[in-house]
């Protein structure tokens, strides 16, 4: 029997860097009256749930009054039951379904692609590639950024740079996408799977040291859902044992840890600009190098194992094959699309955070009733609103909720199949200790639609359908 574990600390989940800009202000439930207008019944529900959440989470919010009635006068159960007894909501105007992911575009993508074509260079490493790389280097204070055709490619480059040899071990979570482990296996290395924390779903830093052996060469923390892993503890262990830290920041673009960007903490970091991510280029990624001594070899690996970059800088009289490598460059068309996104990165992140907070504040009532667990955000983390998820009480509930949402036009989903349970994971990797949290979470997570292209009305519709699906 799966038990719901309530790991969220209300003070830390709402009153951290992610929401500290509003912590000390007087908040009104009218905060949700934005354009386009939400469903009128759901607008009332959202405001009530928001009031209930704030009443139980922060002393600064305990005196908020809705229509001259103290929110502390209404029990949590009453609020939730009111939600369950609303009439069924209709689909949004036009009968459109709510997709799990919807690409947000800035209006400049096609213009920049046309410019790349007009300039006569559509292969990689042109003007748009240089602009994107410079932007990344400045934003992350990185020694060098190299665009890649995927985060998978960036991880593969990082593992080559880490000089992972057959039999070398790399510590990572099992609760991650297959690319994290594949990059290691391709070099003959052994992924060592360690359990995750029940609050952030990130690599449990307290379990890493016991997993280190004489063959351990690196640690790959994954910043799940755009919430940073505990990089202070991980870096301290890496320094103590002489290990490299490679951040898998596929989901972490524009997230921060202790006021510093995710991706700037490790020796290297890999980002994704896949169509499912916050900032997109269709397919795409980047490798960040945080030590200058890594740059020369990284450029060679990036250019198919040749010293082509040195040749174009006039450092050698011809270029030739000098090391292992592959074709890791994206085309200029991809870089042009990405440049339009990077120009609007702050606005895209702002839009996503607004919708994330709307989910989070409204579902506080369900968490108080112990029907779900919401994401828990440590005080030192400022997430990027990549994923909003709920943890339900078990796989049967999840199946029912997903089916109900699908029937109502809401595309929700789940992930991952833990890598240590997969055929290739059992063949190529090993586990350290039990992975009970990983195996529990994967059965209970429900991921809700989230995109900068969604409207407030879209999110309110999703919220209403989740409440209906979870009714007793």
Coordinates of C-alpha atoms in Angstrom, one line a residue, residues 103-295:
X103 CA 5.8 25.8 -27.8
X104 CA 5.9 29.6 -27.1
X105 CA 7.3 31.7 -29.9
X106 CA 8.4 35.3 -29.8
X107 CA 7.5 36.4 -33.4
X108 CA 11.2 36.8 -34.2
X109 CA 12.2 33.2 -34.9
X110 CA 11.2 33.2 -38.6
X111 CA 12.9 36.6 -39.1
X112 CA 16.2 35.3 -37.8
X113 CA 16.0 32.1 -39.7
X114 CA 15.5 34.2 -42.9
X115 CA 18.5 36.3 -42.0
X116 CA 20.6 33.1 -41.6
X117 CA 19.6 32.0 -45.0
X118 CA 20.2 35.4 -46.5
X119 CA 23.6 35.5 -45.1
X120 CA 24.4 32.3 -46.9
X121 CA 25.5 30.2 -43.9
X122 CA 23.1 27.6 -42.7
X123 CA 25.7 25.1 -41.4
X124 CA 26.9 25.4 -37.8
X125 CA 29.2 27.8 -36.0
X126 CA 28.1 31.0 -37.8
X127 CA 27.0 34.4 -36.5
X128 CA 23.9 33.2 -34.6
X129 CA 25.8 30.4 -33.0
X130 CA 28.4 33.0 -31.8
X131 CA 25.6 35.3 -30.5
X132 CA 24.0 32.5 -28.5
X133 CA 27.3 31.3 -27.1
X134 CA 28.2 34.8 -26.0
X135 CA 24.9 35.3 -24.3
X136 CA 25.3 32.1 -22.4
X137 CA 28.9 32.9 -21.3
X138 CA 27.8 36.3 -20.0
X139 CA 24.6 35.0 -18.3
X140 CA 26.4 32.1 -16.5
X141 CA 29.9 33.8 -16.2
X142 CA 31.1 30.7 -17.9
X143 CA 34.6 30.2 -19.4
X144 CA 33.1 28.9 -22.6
X145 CA 29.7 27.8 -24.0
X146 CA 29.3 25.5 -27.0
X147 CA 25.9 25.0 -28.7
X148 CA 25.1 21.4 -29.4
X149 CA 22.3 19.7 -31.3
X150 CA 20.9 18.3 -28.1
X151 CA 21.5 18.0 -24.3
X152 CA 22.4 14.4 -25.0
X153 CA 25.3 15.6 -27.2
X154 CA 26.4 18.0 -24.5
X155 CA 26.5 15.2 -21.9
X156 CA 28.4 13.0 -24.2
X157 CA 31.0 15.7 -24.7
X158 CA 31.2 16.3 -21.0
X159 CA 31.9 12.6 -20.4
X160 CA 34.7 12.6 -23.0
X161 CA 36.2 15.7 -21.4
X162 CA 36.0 13.9 -18.0
X163 CA 38.1 11.1 -19.5
X164 CA 35.7 8.4 -18.4
X165 CA 37.3 5.1 -19.2
X166 CA 35.9 1.5 -19.2
X167 CA 35.1 0.5 -15.7
X168 CA 35.0 4.1 -14.3
X169 CA 32.0 4.9 -12.2
X170 CA 29.8 8.0 -12.3
X171 CA 27.2 8.6 -9.6
X172 CA 23.8 9.8 -10.7
X173 CA 20.1 9.5 -9.9
X174 CA 18.1 6.7 -11.4
X175 CA 15.1 9.1 -11.7
X176 CA 16.3 10.9 -14.8
X177 CA 16.2 10.6 -18.6
X178 CA 18.2 7.9 -20.3
X179 CA 20.7 10.4 -21.8
X180 CA 22.3 11.0 -18.4
X181 CA 23.4 7.3 -18.2
X182 CA 23.8 6.7 -21.9
X183 CA 26.6 9.3 -22.1
X184 CA 28.6 7.3 -19.5
X185 CA 27.9 3.9 -21.0
X186 CA 29.0 4.9 -24.4
X187 CA 32.5 5.5 -23.0
X188 CA 32.5 2.2 -21.1
X189 CA 31.7 3.8 -17.8
X190 CA 29.3 2.4 -15.2
X191 CA 26.4 4.5 -14.0
X192 CA 26.0 4.2 -10.2
X193 CA 22.4 4.9 -9.3
X194 CA 21.7 6.6 -6.0
X195 CA 18.3 7.4 -4.5
X196 CA 16.6 10.8 -4.6
X197 CA 15.3 13.1 -1.9
X198 CA 11.5 12.8 -1.3
X199 CA 11.1 16.6 -1.3
X200 CA 12.9 17.9 -4.4
X201 CA 13.2 14.6 -6.2
X202 CA 16.9 15.4 -6.7
X203 CA 19.9 13.3 -6.0
X204 CA 20.1 12.7 -2.2
X205 CA 23.4 14.3 -1.3
X206 CA 23.5 12.4 2.0
X207 CA 23.8 9.1 0.1
X208 CA 26.5 10.1 -2.3
X209 CA 29.6 9.6 -0.1
X210 CA 28.7 5.9 0.7
X211 CA 28.5 5.3 -3.0
X212 CA 32.0 6.5 -3.8
X213 CA 34.6 3.9 -4.6
X214 CA 38.2 4.1 -5.9
X215 CA 36.7 3.8 -9.4
X216 CA 34.4 6.8 -9.0
X217 CA 35.4 9.7 -11.3
X218 CA 32.4 12.0 -11.4
X219 CA 29.0 13.0 -10.0
X220 CA 26.1 14.0 -12.2
X221 CA 23.4 15.9 -10.2
X222 CA 20.1 16.4 -12.2
X223 CA 18.2 19.5 -11.4
X224 CA 14.8 17.9 -11.5
X225 CA 11.8 20.2 -12.6
X226 CA 14.1 23.2 -12.6
X227 CA 14.8 23.0 -8.8
X228 CA 18.5 22.9 -8.0
X229 CA 20.2 19.9 -6.3
X230 CA 22.2 20.7 -3.2
X231 CA 25.3 21.9 -5.0
X232 CA 27.0 23.1 -1.8
X233 CA 27.1 19.6 -0.4
X234 CA 27.8 17.9 -3.8
X235 CA 30.7 20.2 -4.6
X236 CA 32.2 19.7 -1.1
X237 CA 32.1 15.9 -1.6
X238 CA 33.6 16.3 -5.1
X239 CA 36.5 18.4 -3.8
X240 CA 37.1 16.0 -0.9
X241 CA 37.4 13.0 -3.1
X242 CA 38.8 14.6 -6.3
X243 CA 35.7 14.1 -8.4
X244 CA 34.3 16.1 -11.3
X245 CA 30.8 17.5 -11.1
X246 CA 28.8 17.6 -14.3
X247 CA 25.4 19.3 -13.9
X248 CA 22.6 17.8 -15.9
X249 CA 20.7 21.0 -16.2
X250 CA 18.5 19.9 -19.0
X251 CA 15.5 21.1 -17.0
X252 CA 17.3 23.9 -15.2
X253 CA 17.7 26.8 -17.6
X254 CA 17.3 30.1 -15.6
X255 CA 16.9 28.4 -12.3
X256 CA 19.1 29.6 -9.4
X257 CA 20.7 28.2 -6.3
X258 CA 21.8 30.6 -3.6
X259 CA 21.5 33.4 -6.0
X260 CA 23.8 31.8 -8.6
X261 CA 22.6 30.3 -11.9
X262 CA 22.1 26.5 -12.1
X263 CA 24.8 25.4 -14.5
X264 CA 27.5 27.6 -13.0
X265 CA 28.2 25.4 -10.0
X266 CA 29.9 22.3 -11.5
X267 CA 32.9 21.8 -13.6
X268 CA 30.6 21.5 -16.6
X269 CA 26.9 21.7 -17.3
X270 CA 24.6 20.5 -20.0
X271 CA 21.4 22.3 -21.0
X272 CA 18.5 21.3 -23.3
X273 CA 16.6 23.5 -25.7
X274 CA 14.4 20.7 -26.8
X275 CA 10.8 21.6 -27.8
X276 CA 9.6 20.4 -24.4
X277 CA 11.8 22.8 -22.4
X278 CA 11.4 26.4 -21.3
X279 CA 13.7 27.9 -23.9
X280 CA 13.5 26.0 -27.1
X281 CA 15.1 25.6 -30.6
X282 CA 13.2 22.4 -31.6
X283 CA 16.2 20.2 -31.0
X284 CA 19.2 21.7 -29.3
X285 CA 21.5 22.0 -26.3
X286 CA 24.6 23.6 -24.9
X287 CA 27.7 22.6 -23.0
X288 CA 29.0 25.1 -20.4
X289 CA 32.7 24.9 -19.4
X290 CA 33.5 26.5 -16.1
X291 CA 37.3 26.0 -16.3
X292 CA 39.4 27.6 -19.1
X293 CA 41.6 24.5 -19.3
X294 CA 38.7 22.5 -20.7
X295 CA 38.1 24.8 -23.7

